[in-house]
Tab-separated table of C-alpha atoms in Angstrom:
chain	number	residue	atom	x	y	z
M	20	UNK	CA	-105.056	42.431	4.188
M	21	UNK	CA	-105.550	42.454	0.434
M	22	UNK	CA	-103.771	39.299	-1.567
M	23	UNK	CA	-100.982	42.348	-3.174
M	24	UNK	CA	-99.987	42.582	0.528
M	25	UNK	CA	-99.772	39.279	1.515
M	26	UNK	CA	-97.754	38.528	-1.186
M	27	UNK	CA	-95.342	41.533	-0.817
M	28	UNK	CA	-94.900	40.517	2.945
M	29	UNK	CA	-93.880	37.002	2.174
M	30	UNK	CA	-91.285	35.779	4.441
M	31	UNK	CA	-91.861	37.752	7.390
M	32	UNK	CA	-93.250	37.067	10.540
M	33	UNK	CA	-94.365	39.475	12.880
M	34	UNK	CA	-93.976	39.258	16.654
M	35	UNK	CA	-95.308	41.945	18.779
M	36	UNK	CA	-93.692	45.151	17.497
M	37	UNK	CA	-90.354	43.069	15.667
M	38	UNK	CA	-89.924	41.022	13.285
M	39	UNK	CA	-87.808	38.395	11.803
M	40	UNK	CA	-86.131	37.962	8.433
M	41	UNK	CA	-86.484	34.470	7.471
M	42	UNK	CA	-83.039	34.149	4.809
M	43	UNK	CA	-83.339	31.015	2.957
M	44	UNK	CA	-81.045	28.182	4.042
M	45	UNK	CA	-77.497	28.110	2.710
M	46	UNK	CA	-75.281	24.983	2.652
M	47	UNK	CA	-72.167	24.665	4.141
M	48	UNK	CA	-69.195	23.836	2.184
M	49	UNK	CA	-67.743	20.448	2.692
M	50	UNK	CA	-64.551	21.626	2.616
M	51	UNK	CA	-64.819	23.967	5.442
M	52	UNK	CA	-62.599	21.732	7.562
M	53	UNK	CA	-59.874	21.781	5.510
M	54	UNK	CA	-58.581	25.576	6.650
M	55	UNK	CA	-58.197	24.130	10.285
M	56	UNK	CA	-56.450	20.806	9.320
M	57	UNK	CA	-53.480	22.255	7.064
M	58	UNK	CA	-53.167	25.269	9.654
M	59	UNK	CA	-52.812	21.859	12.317
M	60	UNK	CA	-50.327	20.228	9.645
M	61	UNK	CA	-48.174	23.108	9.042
M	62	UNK	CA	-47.838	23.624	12.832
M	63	UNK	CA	-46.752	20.052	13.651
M	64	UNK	CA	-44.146	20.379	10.086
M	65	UNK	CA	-42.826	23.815	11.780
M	66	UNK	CA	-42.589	21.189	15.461
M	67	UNK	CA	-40.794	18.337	14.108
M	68	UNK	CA	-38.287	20.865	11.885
M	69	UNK	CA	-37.559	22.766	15.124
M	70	UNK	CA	-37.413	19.661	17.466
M	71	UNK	CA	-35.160	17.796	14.937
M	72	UNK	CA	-32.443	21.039	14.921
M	73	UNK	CA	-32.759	21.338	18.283
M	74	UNK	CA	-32.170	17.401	19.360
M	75	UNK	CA	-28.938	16.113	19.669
M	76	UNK	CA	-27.457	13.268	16.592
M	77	UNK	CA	-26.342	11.391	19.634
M	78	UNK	CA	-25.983	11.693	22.997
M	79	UNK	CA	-23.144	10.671	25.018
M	80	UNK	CA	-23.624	10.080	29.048
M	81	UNK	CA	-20.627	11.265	30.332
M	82	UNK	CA	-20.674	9.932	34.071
M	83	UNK	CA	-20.625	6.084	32.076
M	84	UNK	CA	-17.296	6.778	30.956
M	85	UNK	CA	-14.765	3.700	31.678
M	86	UNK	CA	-11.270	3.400	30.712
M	87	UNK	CA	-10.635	0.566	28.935
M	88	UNK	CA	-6.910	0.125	27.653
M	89	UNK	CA	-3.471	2.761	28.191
M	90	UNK	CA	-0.197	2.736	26.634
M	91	UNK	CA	-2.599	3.137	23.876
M	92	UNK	CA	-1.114	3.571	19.904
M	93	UNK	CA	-3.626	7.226	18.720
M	94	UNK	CA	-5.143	5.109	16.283
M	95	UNK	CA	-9.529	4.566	15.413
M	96	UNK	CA	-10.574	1.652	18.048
M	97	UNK	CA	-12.369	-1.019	15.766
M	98	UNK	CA	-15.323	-3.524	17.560
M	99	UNK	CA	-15.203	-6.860	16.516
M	100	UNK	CA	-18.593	-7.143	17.577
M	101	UNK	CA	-20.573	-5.177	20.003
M	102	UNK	CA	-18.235	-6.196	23.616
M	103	UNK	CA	-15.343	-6.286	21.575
M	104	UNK	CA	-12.576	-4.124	19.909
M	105	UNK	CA	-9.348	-4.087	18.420
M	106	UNK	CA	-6.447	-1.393	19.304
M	107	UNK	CA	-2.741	-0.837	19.459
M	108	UNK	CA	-0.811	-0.801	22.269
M	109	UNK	CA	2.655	0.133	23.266
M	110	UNK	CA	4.378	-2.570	25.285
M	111	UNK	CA	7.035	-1.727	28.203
M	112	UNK	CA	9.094	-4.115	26.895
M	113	UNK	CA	8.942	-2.277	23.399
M	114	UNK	CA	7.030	-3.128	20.372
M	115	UNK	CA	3.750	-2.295	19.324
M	116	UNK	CA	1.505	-5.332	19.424
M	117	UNK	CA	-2.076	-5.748	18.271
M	118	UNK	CA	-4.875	-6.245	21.249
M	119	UNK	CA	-8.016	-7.508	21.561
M	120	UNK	CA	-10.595	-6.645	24.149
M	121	UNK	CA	-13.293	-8.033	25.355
M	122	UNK	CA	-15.760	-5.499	27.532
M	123	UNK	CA	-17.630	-7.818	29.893
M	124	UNK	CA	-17.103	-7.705	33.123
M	125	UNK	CA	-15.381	-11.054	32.697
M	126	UNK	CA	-13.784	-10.198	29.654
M	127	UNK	CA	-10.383	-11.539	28.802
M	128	UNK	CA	-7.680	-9.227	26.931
M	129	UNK	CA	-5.317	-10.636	24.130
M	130	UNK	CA	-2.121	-9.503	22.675
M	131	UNK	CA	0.034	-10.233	19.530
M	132	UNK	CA	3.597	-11.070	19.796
M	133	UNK	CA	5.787	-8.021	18.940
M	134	UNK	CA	7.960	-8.254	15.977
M	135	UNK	CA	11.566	-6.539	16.338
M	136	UNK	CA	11.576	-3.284	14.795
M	137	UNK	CA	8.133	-3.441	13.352
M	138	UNK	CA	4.507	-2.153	14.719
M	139	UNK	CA	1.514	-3.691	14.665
M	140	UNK	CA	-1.520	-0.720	13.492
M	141	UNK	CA	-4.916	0.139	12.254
M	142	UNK	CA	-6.769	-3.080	12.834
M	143	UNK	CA	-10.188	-3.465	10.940
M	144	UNK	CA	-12.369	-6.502	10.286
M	145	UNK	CA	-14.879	-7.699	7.353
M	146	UNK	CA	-18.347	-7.792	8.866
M	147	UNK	CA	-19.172	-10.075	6.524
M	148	UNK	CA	-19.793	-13.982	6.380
M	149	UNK	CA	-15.904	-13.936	5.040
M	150	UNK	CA	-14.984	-12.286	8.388
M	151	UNK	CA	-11.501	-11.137	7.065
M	152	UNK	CA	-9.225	-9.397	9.408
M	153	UNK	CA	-6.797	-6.590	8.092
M	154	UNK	CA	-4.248	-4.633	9.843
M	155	UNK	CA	-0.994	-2.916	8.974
M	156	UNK	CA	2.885	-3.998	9.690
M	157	UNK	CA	4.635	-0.950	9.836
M	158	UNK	CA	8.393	-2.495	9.369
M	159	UNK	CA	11.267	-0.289	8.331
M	160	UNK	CA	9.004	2.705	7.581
M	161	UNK	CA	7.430	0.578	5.277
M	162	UNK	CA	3.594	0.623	5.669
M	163	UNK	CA	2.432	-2.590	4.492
M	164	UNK	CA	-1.447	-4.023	4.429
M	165	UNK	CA	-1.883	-7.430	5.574
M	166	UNK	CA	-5.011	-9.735	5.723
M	167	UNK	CA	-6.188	-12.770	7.655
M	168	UNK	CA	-8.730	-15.309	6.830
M	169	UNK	CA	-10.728	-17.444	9.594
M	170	UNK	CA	-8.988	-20.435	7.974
M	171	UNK	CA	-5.591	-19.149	9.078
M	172	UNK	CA	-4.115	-18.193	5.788
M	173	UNK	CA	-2.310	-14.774	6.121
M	174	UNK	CA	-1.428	-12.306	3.289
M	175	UNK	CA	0.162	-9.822	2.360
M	176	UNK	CA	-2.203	-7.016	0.528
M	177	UNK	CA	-0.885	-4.220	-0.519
M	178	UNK	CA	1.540	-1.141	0.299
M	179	UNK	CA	-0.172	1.633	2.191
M	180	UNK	CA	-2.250	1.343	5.457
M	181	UNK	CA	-5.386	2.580	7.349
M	182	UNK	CA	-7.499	-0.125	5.976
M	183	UNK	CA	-11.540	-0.232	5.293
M	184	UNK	CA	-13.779	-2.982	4.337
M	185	UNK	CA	-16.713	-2.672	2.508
M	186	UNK	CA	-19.901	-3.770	4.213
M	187	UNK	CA	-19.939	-6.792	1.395
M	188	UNK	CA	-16.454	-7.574	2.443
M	189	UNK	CA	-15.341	-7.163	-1.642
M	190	UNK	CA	-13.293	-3.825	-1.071
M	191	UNK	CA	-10.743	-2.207	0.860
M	192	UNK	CA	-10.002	1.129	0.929
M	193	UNK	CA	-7.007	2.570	2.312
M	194	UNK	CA	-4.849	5.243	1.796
M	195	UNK	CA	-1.077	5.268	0.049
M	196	UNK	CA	1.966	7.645	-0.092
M	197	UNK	CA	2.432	8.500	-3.660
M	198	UNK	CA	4.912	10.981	-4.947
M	199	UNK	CA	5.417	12.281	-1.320
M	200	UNK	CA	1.385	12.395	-1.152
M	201	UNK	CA	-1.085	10.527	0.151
M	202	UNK	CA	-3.958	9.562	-1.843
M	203	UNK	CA	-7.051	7.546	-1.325
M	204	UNK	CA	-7.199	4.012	-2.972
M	205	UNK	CA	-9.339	0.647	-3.774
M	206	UNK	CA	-8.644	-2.858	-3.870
M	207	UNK	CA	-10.543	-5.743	-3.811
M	208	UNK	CA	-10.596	-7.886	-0.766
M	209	UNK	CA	-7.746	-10.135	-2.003
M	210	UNK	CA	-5.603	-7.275	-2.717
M	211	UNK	CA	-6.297	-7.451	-6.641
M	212	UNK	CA	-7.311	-4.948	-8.948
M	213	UNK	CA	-5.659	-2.005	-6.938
M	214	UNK	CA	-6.711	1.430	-8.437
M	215	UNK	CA	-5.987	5.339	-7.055
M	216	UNK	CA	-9.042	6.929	-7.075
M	217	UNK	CA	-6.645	10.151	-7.526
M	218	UNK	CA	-8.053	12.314	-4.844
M	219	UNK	CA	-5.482	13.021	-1.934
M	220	UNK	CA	-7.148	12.093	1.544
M	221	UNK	CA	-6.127	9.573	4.705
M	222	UNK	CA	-8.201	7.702	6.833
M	223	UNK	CA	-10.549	6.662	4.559
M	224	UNK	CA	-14.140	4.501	5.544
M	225	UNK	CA	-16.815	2.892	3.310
M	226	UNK	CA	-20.154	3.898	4.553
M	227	UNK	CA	-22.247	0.664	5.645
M	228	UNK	CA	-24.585	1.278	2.267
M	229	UNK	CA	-21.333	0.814	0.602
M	230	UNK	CA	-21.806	3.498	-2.376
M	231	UNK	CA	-20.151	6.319	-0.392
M	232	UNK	CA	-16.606	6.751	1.008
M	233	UNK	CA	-15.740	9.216	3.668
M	234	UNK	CA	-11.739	10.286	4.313
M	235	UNK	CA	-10.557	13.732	5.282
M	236	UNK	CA	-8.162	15.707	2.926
M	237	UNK	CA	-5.944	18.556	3.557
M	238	UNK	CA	-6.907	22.031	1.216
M	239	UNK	CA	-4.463	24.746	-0.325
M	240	UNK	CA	-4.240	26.607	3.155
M	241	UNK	CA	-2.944	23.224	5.004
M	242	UNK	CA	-6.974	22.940	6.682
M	243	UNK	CA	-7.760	19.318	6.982
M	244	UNK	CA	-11.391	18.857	5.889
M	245	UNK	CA	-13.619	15.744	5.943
M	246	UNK	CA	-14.905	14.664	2.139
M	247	UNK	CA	-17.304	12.585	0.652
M	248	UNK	CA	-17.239	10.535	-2.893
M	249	UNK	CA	-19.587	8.615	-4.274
M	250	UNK	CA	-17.904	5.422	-5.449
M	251	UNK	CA	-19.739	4.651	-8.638
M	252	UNK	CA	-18.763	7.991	-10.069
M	253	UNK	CA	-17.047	8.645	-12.827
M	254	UNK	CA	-14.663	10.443	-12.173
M	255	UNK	CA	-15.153	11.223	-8.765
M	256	UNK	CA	-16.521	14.083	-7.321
M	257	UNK	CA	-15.254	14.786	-4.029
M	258	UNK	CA	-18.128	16.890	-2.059
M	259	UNK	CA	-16.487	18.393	1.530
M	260	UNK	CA	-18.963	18.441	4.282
M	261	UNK	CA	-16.906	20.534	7.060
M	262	UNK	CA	-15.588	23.897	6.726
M	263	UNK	CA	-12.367	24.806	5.403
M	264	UNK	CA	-11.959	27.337	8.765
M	265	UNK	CA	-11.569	24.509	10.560
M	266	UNK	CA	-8.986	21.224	11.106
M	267	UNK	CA	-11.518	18.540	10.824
M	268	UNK	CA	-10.043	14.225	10.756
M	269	UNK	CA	-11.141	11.081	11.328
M	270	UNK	CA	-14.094	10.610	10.096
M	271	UNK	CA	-16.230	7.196	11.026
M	272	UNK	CA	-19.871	6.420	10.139
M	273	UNK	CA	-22.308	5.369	12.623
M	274	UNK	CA	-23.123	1.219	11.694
M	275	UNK	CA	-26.639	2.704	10.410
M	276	UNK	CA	-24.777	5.401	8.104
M	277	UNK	CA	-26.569	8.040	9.172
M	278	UNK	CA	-24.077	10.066	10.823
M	279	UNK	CA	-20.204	10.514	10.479
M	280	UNK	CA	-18.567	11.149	13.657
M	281	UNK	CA	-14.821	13.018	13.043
M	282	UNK	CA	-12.263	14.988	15.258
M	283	UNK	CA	-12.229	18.939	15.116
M	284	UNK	CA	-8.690	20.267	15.873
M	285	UNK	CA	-8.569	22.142	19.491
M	286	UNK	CA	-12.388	21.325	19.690
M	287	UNK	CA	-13.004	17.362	20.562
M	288	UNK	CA	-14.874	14.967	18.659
M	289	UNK	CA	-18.248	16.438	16.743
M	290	UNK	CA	-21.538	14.479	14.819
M	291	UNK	CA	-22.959	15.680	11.297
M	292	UNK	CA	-24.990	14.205	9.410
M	293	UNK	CA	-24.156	11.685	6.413
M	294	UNK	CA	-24.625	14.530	4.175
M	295	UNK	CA	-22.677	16.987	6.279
M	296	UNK	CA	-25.677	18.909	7.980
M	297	UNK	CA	-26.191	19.554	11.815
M	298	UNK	CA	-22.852	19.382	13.009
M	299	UNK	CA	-22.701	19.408	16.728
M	300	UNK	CA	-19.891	18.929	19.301
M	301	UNK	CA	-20.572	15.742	21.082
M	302	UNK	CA	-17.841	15.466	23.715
M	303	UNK	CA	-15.270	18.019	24.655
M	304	UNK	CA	-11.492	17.610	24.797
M	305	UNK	CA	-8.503	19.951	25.486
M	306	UNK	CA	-7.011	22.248	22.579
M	307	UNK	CA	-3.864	19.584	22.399
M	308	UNK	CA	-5.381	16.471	23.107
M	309	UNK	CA	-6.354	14.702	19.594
M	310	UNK	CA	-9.824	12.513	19.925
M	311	UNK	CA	-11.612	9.810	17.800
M	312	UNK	CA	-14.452	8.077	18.212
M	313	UNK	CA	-16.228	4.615	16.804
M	314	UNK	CA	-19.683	3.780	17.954
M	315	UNK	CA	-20.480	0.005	18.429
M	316	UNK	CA	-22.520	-1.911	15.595
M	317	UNK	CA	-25.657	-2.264	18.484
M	318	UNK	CA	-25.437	1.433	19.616
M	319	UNK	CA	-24.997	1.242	22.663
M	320	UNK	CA	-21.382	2.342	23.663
M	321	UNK	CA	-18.869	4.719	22.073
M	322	UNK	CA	-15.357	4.157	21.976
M	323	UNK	CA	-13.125	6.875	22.121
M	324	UNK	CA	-9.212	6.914	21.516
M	325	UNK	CA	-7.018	10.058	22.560
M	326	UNK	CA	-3.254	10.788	22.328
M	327	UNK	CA	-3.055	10.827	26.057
M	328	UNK	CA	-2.757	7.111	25.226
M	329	UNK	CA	-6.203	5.331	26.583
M	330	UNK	CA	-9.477	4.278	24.891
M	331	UNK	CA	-12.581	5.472	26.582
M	332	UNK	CA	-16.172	3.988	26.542
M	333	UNK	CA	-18.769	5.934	27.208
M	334	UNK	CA	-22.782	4.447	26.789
M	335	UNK	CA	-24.809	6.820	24.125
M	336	UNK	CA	-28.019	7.637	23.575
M	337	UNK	CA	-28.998	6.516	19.994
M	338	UNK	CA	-31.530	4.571	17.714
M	339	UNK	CA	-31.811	1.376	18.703
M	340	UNK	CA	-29.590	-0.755	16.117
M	341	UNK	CA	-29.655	-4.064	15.234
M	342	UNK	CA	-26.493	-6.148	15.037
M	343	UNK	CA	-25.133	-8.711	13.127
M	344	UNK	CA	-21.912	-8.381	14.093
M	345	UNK	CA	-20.102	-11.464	14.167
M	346	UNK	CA	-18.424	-13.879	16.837
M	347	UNK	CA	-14.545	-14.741	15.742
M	348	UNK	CA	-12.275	-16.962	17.649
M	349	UNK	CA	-9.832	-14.833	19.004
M	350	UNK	CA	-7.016	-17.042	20.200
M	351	UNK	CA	-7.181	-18.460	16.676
M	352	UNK	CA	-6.993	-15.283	15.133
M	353	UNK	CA	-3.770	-13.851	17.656
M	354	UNK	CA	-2.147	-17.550	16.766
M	355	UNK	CA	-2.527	-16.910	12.924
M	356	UNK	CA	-0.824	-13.204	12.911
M	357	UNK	CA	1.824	-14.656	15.276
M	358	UNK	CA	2.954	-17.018	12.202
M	359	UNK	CA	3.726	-14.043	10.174
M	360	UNK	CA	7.654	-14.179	9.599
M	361	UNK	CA	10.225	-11.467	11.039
């Protein structure tokens, strides 16, 4: 073979009757692995966006229920701490009184004293280090706001009722009739500086971050709706999170704020998110009976109030929260609003 054909048959080697094309080597690209990773990360985004639609806010477990109280006032149960709330009741001697229940199996119930004429409603307490306790004296039709310190003194607040601290203990919300309306307002804790935020709404509640404030309002076509403000607004801008088909109330936030649970006319008591997303039904309830609920600052337990007159506690499925709820002396507390003057 002459050197012209050697050289033209560079780069082939012959094997009995075939041959093979040596190609020179090509590099892979480094970033060949790439493809299969983001086709992996866009398949576990589409997962987790599917599983967290699909997964419940909360879950109640229905066969825990346990009746608590009867001869219940329809009114949002409050938890003092986390084996401990506040409620209403309706005496069979007359009177509505305040009472105080622990839920241990050994736990002891208190009452108030009734006043003539008057009702005891609404009860709330600071969860701060102040560890203020509010309530309102319904007396003559008269809705009046009254707080308590630890020390024992006792004051009157303000006129108007359904009463809210601020996480900080600083504020109060509640709500007040004004020309035949009622309309959300904002005090501090002592019951100065008392300002309308001029939005119509009842049952108002700070969220635990303390910037927003929840309350349901009724629209043009008489449809209760639940709205949100943001407090350091000005002026406020109410933003409604439910639809205005339905007759949505009493709204509460979850101790972590990230849900709002609230009452759906005919339907029972539903979950949304804090910014009004994924609403689901959480427990069902007959098309009369009215339903609110108030989950516990640990998590655990729900308590829920009807108008068949009886708070309900139910244990939940839910993040894992932790508490700092703290301990009061009761029978000092039930002596101090007993001192208040008929």
């Amino acid at each position: 073979m002459s050197d012209e054909e050697k050289s033209s048959t560079a780069g082939i080697v012959e094997l009995a009757n075939d041959f093979i094309i040596i190609q020179p080597y090509k590099k892979r690209s480094k970033k060949s692995w790439l493809v299969p990773l983001s086709l992996l990360i866009i398949i576990g985004i589409v997962i987790w966006i599917y599983y967290e639609w699909k997964s419940p806010l909360i879950s109640i477990i229905l066969e825990s229920r346990l009746t608590v109280a009867e001869n219940v006032v329809l009114g949002m149960p409050f938890f003092l701490d986390d084996e401990t709330i506040a409620y209403s009741k309706s005496m069979e001697s007359g009177g509505v009184v305040l009472a105080i229940k622990q839920l241990s199996p050994a736990g002891r119930r208190f009452f108030t004293k009734p006043i003539s004429k008057a009702e005891y409603l609404q009860p709330s307490l600071s969860l701060s280090e102040s560890q203020i306790f509010v309530f309102t004296l319904l007396k003559y039709n008269t809705p009046r706001i009254y707080s308590v310190t630890q020390d024992g003194m006792v004051q009157a607040l303000a006129q108007g009722e359904w009463a809210s601290f601020s996480n900080d203990g600083k504020k109060i919300a509640f709500q007040k009739e004004k020309n035949g309306k009622s309309e959300i307002w904002i005090m501090n804790y002592d019951g100065s500086e008392q300002n309308s935020t001029g939005i119509s709404g009842q049952h108002p509640e700070f969220s635990p971050t303390d910037d927003k404030l929840v309350f349901d309002s009724k629209g043009k076509k008489g449809i209760s709706y639940i709205q949100i403000i943001d407090i350091y607004d000005s002026p406020y801008i109410p933003k409604i999170l439910t639809s205005d088909k339905d007759n949505c109330m009493y709204p509460s936030f979850s101790p972590d704020g990230r849900i709002i649970l609230f009452y759906k006319k005919g339907d029972g008591l539903w979950a949304m998110r804090s910014n009004g997303s994924k609403q689901q039904r959480i427990l069902k309830s007959g098309k009369s009976e009215i339903v609110m609920g108030r989950i516990s600052p640990d998590g655990k337990i729900i308590a829920v109030c009807s108008n068949k007159g009886k708070i309900d506690i139910y244990k939940v499925k839910y993040k894992k929260i932790r508490s700092r709820s703290p301990k009061i002396d009761i029978e000092k507390l039930i002596e101090y609003i007993d001192s208040i003057e008929n």
